[in-house]
CSV table of C-alpha atoms in Angstrom, one decimal:
chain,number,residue,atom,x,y,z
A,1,UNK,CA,168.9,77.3,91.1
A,2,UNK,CA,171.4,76.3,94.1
A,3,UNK,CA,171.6,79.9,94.7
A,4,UNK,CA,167.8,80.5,95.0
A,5,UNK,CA,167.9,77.4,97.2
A,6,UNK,CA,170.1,78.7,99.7
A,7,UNK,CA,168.5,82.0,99.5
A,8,UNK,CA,165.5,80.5,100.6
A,9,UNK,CA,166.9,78.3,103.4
A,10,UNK,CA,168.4,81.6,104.6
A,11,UNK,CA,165.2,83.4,104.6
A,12,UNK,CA,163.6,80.6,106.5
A,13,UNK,CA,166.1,80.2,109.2
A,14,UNK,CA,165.5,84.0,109.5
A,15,UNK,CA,162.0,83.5,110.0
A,16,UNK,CA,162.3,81.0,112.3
A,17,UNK,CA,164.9,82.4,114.3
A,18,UNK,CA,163.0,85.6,114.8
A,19,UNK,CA,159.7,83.7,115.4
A,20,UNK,CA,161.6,81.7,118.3
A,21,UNK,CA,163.0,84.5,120.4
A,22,UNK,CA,159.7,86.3,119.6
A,23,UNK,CA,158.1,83.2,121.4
A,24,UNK,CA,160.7,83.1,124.1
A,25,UNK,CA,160.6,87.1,124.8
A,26,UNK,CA,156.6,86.1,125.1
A,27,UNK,CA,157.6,83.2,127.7
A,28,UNK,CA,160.3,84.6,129.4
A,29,UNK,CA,157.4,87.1,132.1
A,30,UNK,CA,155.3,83.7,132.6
A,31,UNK,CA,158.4,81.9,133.1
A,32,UNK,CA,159.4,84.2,136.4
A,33,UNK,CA,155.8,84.2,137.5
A,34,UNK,CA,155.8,80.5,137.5
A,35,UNK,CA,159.5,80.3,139.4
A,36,UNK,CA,158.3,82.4,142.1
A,37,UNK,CA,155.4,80.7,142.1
A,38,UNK,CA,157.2,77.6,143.5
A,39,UNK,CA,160.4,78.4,144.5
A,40,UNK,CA,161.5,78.4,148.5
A,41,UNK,CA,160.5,81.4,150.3
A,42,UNK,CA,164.1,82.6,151.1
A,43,UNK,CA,165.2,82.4,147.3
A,44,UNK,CA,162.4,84.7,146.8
A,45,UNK,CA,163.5,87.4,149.7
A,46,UNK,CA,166.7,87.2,148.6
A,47,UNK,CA,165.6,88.6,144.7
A,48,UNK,CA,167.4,85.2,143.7
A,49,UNK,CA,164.6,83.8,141.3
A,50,UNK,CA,164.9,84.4,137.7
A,51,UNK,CA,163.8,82.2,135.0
A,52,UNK,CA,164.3,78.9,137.0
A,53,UNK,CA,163.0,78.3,140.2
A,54,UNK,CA,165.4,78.1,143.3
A,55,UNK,CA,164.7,75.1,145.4
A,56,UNK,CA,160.9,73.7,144.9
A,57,UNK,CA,157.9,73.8,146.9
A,58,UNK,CA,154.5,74.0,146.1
A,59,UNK,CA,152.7,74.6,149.7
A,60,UNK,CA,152.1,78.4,147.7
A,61,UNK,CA,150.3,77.2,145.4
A,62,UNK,CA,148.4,74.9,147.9
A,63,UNK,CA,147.7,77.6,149.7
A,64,UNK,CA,146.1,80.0,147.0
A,65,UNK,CA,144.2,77.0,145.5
A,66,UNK,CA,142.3,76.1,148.7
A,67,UNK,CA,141.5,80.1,149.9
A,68,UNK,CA,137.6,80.3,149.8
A,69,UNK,CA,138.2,83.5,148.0
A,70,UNK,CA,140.1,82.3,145.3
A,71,UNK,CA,137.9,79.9,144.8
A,72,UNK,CA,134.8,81.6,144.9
A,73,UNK,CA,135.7,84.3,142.2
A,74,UNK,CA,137.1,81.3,140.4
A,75,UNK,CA,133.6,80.1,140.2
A,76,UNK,CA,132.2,83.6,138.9
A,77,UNK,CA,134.2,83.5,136.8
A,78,UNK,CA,133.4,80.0,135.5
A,79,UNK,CA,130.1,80.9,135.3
A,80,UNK,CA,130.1,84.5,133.3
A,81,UNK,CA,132.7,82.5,130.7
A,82,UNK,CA,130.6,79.3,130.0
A,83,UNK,CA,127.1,81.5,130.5
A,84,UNK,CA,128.4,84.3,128.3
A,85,UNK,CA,130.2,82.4,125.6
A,86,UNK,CA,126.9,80.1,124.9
A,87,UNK,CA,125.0,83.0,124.6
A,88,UNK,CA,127.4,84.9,122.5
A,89,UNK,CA,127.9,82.4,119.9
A,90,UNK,CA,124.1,81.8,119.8
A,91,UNK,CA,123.6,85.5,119.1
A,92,UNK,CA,126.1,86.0,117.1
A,93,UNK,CA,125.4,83.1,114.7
A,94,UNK,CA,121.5,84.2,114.6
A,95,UNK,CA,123.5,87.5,113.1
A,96,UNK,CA,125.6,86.2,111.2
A,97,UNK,CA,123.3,83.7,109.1
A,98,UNK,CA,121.1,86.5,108.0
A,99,UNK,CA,123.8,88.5,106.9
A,100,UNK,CA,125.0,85.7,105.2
A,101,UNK,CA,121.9,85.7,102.4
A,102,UNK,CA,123.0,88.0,99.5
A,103,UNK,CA,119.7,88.1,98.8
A,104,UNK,CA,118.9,90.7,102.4
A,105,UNK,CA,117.4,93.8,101.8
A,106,UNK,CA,119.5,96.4,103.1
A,107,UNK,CA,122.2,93.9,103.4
A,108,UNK,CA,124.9,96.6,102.4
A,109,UNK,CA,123.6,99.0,104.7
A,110,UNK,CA,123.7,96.5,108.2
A,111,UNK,CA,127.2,95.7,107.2
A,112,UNK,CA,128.4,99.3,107.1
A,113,UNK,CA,126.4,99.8,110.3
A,114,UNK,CA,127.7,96.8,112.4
A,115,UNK,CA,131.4,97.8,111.3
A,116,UNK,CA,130.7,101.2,112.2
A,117,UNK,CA,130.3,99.9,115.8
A,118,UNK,CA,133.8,98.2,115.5
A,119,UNK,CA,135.5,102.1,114.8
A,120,UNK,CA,133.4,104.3,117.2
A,121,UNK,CA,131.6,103.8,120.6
A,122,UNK,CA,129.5,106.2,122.7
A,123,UNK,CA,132.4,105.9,125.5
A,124,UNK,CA,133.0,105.1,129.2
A,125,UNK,CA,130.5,107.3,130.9
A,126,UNK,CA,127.1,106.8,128.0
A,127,UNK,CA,128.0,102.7,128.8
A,128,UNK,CA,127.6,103.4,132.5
A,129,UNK,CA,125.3,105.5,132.6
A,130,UNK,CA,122.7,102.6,130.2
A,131,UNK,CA,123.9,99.8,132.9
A,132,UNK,CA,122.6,101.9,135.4
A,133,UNK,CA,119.5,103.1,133.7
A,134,UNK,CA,119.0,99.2,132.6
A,135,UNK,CA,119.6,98.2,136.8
A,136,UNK,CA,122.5,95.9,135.8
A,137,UNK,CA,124.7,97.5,138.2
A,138,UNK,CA,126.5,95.2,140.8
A,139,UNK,CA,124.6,92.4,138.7
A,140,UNK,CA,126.8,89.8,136.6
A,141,UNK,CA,124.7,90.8,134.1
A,142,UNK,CA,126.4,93.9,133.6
A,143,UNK,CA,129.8,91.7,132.7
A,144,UNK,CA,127.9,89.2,129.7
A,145,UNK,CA,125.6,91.7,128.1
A,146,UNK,CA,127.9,94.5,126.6
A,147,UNK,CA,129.9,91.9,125.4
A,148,UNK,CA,127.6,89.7,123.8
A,149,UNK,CA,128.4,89.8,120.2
A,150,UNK,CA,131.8,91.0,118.8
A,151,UNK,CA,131.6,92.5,115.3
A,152,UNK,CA,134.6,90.6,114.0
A,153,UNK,CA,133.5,87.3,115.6
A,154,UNK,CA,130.5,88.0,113.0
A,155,UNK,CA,131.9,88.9,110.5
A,156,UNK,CA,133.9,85.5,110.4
A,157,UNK,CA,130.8,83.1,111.1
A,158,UNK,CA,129.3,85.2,108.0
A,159,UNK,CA,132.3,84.2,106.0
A,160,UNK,CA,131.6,80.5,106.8
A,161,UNK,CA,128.2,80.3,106.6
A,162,UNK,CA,128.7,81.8,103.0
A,163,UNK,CA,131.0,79.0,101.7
A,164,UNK,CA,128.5,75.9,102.8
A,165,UNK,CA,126.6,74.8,99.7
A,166,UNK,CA,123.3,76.2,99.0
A,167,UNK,CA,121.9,73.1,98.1
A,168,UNK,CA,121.2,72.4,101.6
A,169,UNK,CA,119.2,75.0,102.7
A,170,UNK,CA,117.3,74.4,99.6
A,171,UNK,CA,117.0,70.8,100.4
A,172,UNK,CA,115.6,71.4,103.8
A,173,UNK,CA,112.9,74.4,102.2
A,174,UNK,CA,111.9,71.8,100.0
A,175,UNK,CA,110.8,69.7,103.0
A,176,UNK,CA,108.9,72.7,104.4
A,177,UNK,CA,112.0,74.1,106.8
A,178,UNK,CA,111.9,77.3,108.2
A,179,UNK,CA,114.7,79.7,108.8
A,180,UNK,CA,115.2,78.6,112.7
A,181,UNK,CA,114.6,75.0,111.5
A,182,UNK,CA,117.9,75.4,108.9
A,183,UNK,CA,119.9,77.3,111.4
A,184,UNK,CA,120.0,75.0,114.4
A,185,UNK,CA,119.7,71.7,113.0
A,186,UNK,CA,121.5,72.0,109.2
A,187,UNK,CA,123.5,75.1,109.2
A,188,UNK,CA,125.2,74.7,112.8
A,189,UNK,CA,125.6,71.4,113.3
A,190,UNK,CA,127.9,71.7,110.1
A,191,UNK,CA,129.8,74.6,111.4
A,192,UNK,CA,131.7,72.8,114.3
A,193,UNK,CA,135.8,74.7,113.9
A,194,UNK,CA,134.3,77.5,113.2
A,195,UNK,CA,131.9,77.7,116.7
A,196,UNK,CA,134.9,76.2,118.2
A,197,UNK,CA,137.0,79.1,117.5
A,198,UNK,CA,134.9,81.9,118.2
A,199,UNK,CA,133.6,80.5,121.4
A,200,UNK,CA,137.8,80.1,122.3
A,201,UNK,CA,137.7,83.8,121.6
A,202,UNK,CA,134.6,84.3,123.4
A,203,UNK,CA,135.4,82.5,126.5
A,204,UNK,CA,139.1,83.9,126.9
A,205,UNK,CA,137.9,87.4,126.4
A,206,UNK,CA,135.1,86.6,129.3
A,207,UNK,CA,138.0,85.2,131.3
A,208,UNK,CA,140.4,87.6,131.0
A,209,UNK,CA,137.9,90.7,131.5
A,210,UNK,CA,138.5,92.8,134.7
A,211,UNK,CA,137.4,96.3,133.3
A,212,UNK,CA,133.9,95.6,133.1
A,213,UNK,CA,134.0,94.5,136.1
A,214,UNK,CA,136.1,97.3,138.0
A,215,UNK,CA,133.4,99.5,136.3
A,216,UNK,CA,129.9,97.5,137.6
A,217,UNK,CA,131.0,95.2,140.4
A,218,UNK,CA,131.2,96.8,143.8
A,219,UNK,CA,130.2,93.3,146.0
A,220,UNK,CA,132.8,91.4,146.9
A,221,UNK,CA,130.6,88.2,146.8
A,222,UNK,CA,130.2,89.3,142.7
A,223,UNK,CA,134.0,90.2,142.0
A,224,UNK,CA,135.5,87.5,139.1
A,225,UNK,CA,138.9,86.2,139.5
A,226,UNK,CA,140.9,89.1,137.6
A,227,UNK,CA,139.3,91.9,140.0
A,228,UNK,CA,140.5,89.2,143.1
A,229,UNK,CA,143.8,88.9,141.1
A,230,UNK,CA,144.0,93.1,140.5
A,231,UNK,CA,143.4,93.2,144.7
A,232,UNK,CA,146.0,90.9,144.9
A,233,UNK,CA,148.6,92.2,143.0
A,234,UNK,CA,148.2,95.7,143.8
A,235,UNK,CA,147.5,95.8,147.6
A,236,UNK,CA,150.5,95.5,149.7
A,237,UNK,CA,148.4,93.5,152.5
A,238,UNK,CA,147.4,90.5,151.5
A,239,UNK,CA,146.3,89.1,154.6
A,240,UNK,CA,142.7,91.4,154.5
A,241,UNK,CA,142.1,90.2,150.6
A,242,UNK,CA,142.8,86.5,151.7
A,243,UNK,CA,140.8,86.3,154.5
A,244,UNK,CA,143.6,85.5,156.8
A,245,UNK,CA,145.3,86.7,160.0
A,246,UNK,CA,148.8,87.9,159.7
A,247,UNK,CA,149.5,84.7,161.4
A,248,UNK,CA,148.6,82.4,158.9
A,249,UNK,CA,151.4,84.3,156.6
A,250,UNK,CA,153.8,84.2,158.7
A,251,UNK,CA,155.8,81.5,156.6
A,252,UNK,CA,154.3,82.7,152.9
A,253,UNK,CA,155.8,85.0,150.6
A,254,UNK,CA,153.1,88.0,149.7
A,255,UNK,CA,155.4,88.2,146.1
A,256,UNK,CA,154.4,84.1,145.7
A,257,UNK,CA,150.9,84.5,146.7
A,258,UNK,CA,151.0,87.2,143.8
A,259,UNK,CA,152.5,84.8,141.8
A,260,UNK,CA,150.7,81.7,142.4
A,261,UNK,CA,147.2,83.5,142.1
A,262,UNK,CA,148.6,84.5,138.8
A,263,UNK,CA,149.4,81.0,138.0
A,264,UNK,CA,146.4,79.3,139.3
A,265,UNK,CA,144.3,82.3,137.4
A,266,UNK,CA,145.6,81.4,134.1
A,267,UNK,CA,145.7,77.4,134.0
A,268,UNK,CA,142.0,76.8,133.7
A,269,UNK,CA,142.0,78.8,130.5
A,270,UNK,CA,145.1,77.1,129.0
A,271,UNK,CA,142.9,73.7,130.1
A,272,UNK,CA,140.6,74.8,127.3
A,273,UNK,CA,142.9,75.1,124.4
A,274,UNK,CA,144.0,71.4,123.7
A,275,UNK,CA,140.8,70.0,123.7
A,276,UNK,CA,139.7,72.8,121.1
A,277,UNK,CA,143.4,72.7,119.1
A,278,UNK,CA,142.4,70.9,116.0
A,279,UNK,CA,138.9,73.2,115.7
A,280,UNK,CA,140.8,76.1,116.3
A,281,UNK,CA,143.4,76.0,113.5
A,282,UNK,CA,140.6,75.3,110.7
A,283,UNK,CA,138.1,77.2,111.9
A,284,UNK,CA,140.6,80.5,111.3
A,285,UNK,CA,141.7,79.3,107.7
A,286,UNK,CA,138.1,78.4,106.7
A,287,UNK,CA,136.3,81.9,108.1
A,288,UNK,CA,138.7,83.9,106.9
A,289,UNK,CA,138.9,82.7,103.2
A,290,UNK,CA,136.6,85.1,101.9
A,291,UNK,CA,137.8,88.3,104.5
């Protein structure tokens, strides 16, 4: 018994020990970003910053945060994450509750076809070529539409919707509900963590999205913030994507401004997360009991 008892504390340092560095080796990029970030200009010349920041300053991050261009694809991109995560999670539960009904015909069939979706695609050029044929071209459209429902987001509200008790949908048809009736006002009302955590994936993948966007947008007024962070982090002169004479960066670091735009791209995203943290945890145990 003491044996098997220090086996398993063994196995769980193990585990944990692995699960830290795996966590630091995941930190460690983020960490440099955020050094350079706000560490003095010379430090950075130099090829001094690591990890920690050398010196402190934050007049680099001051100066990202107040560029109109920053903060104008900060508001596009506001706007096709809140926009496009409501209507994703409104479509996709108006899937999923359907699918949820044993009692569908064809029910076998639409599952095999919606996972179908999730294995094959008809490619780069046949999705261009409908955007364009649908006029959704240089339209933000073009950046919520092909991503409005996720098969695997689906899947999971089905998988929640199918452990609530029947006896409440059969309550509410008693009282002369109908279908749209039972979904809005019964049905998601009571499915709070699990909305939560789809519309976490939903609005991080909206966030984080700069393919579709390198693929429709060509106006610069429409470009989100990860096409203005790609232009910033791959062009050498940063003084035409910020709007600003070569003057203005006389004293600022083009590797900080790449770093702070980084930094100041990701923070309104981790915002999200606490506020959504006790949702998020139960939603995933509960919609993925019955896989």
């Amino acid at each position: 018994m003491r044996r098997k008892k220090i086996g398993d504390y063994a196995l769980d340092t193990t585990i944990y020990a692995v699960l830290i560095a795996m966590g630091l080796a995941t930190l460690l990029p983020f960490a440099n970003v955020l050094s350079k970030a706000i560490s003095e200009e010379w430090a950075i010349t130099a090829g001094q910053v690591g990890i920690f920041p050398v010196g402190f300053q934050l007049d680099t991050m001051k100066f990202v945060v107040t560029n109109g261009r920053f903060l104008h694809s900060l508001g596009i991109s506001a706007l096709i994450s809140v926009v496009g995560t409501l209507l994703s999670l409104v479509v996709t539960a108006m899937t999923a509750y359907p699918l949820s009904k044993r009692e569908l015909p064809g029910m076998g069939v639409l599952i095999v076809l919606f996972i179908f979706t999730m294995l094959f695609n008809g490619g780069i050029i046949p999705n261009y070529l409908l955007i364009r044929e649908l006029r959704l071209i240089d339209h933000l459209g073009s950046l919520v539409l092909p991503a409005l429902v996720s098969v695997f987001n689906m899947l999971v509200i089905k998988s929640y919707f199918e452990g609530l008790p029947a006896s409440l949908e059969e309550s509410a048809r008693l009282e002369g509900a109908r279908n749209y009736t039972i979904l809005f006002r019964i049905i998601l009302p009571l499915s709070g963590p699990v909305l939560a955590t789809i519309g976490l994936f939903y609005a991080v993948s909206f966030w984080n999205d700069y393919f579709n966007p390198m693929l429709y947008i060509n106006s610069t007024s429409l470009k989100p913030l990860q096409l203005y962070l790609q232009d910033i982090v791959m062009n050498a002169d940063t003084s035409s994507i910020l709007n600003q004479s070569a003057d203005d960066l006389m004293n600022v670091q083009p590797e900080a401004i790449r770093s702070a735009t980084v930094i100041a791209s990701t923070i309104p995203i981790l915002l999200v997360y606490p506020f959504l943290q006790k949702y998020f945890i139960k939603g995933v145990l509960i919609g993925s009991v019955k896989g």
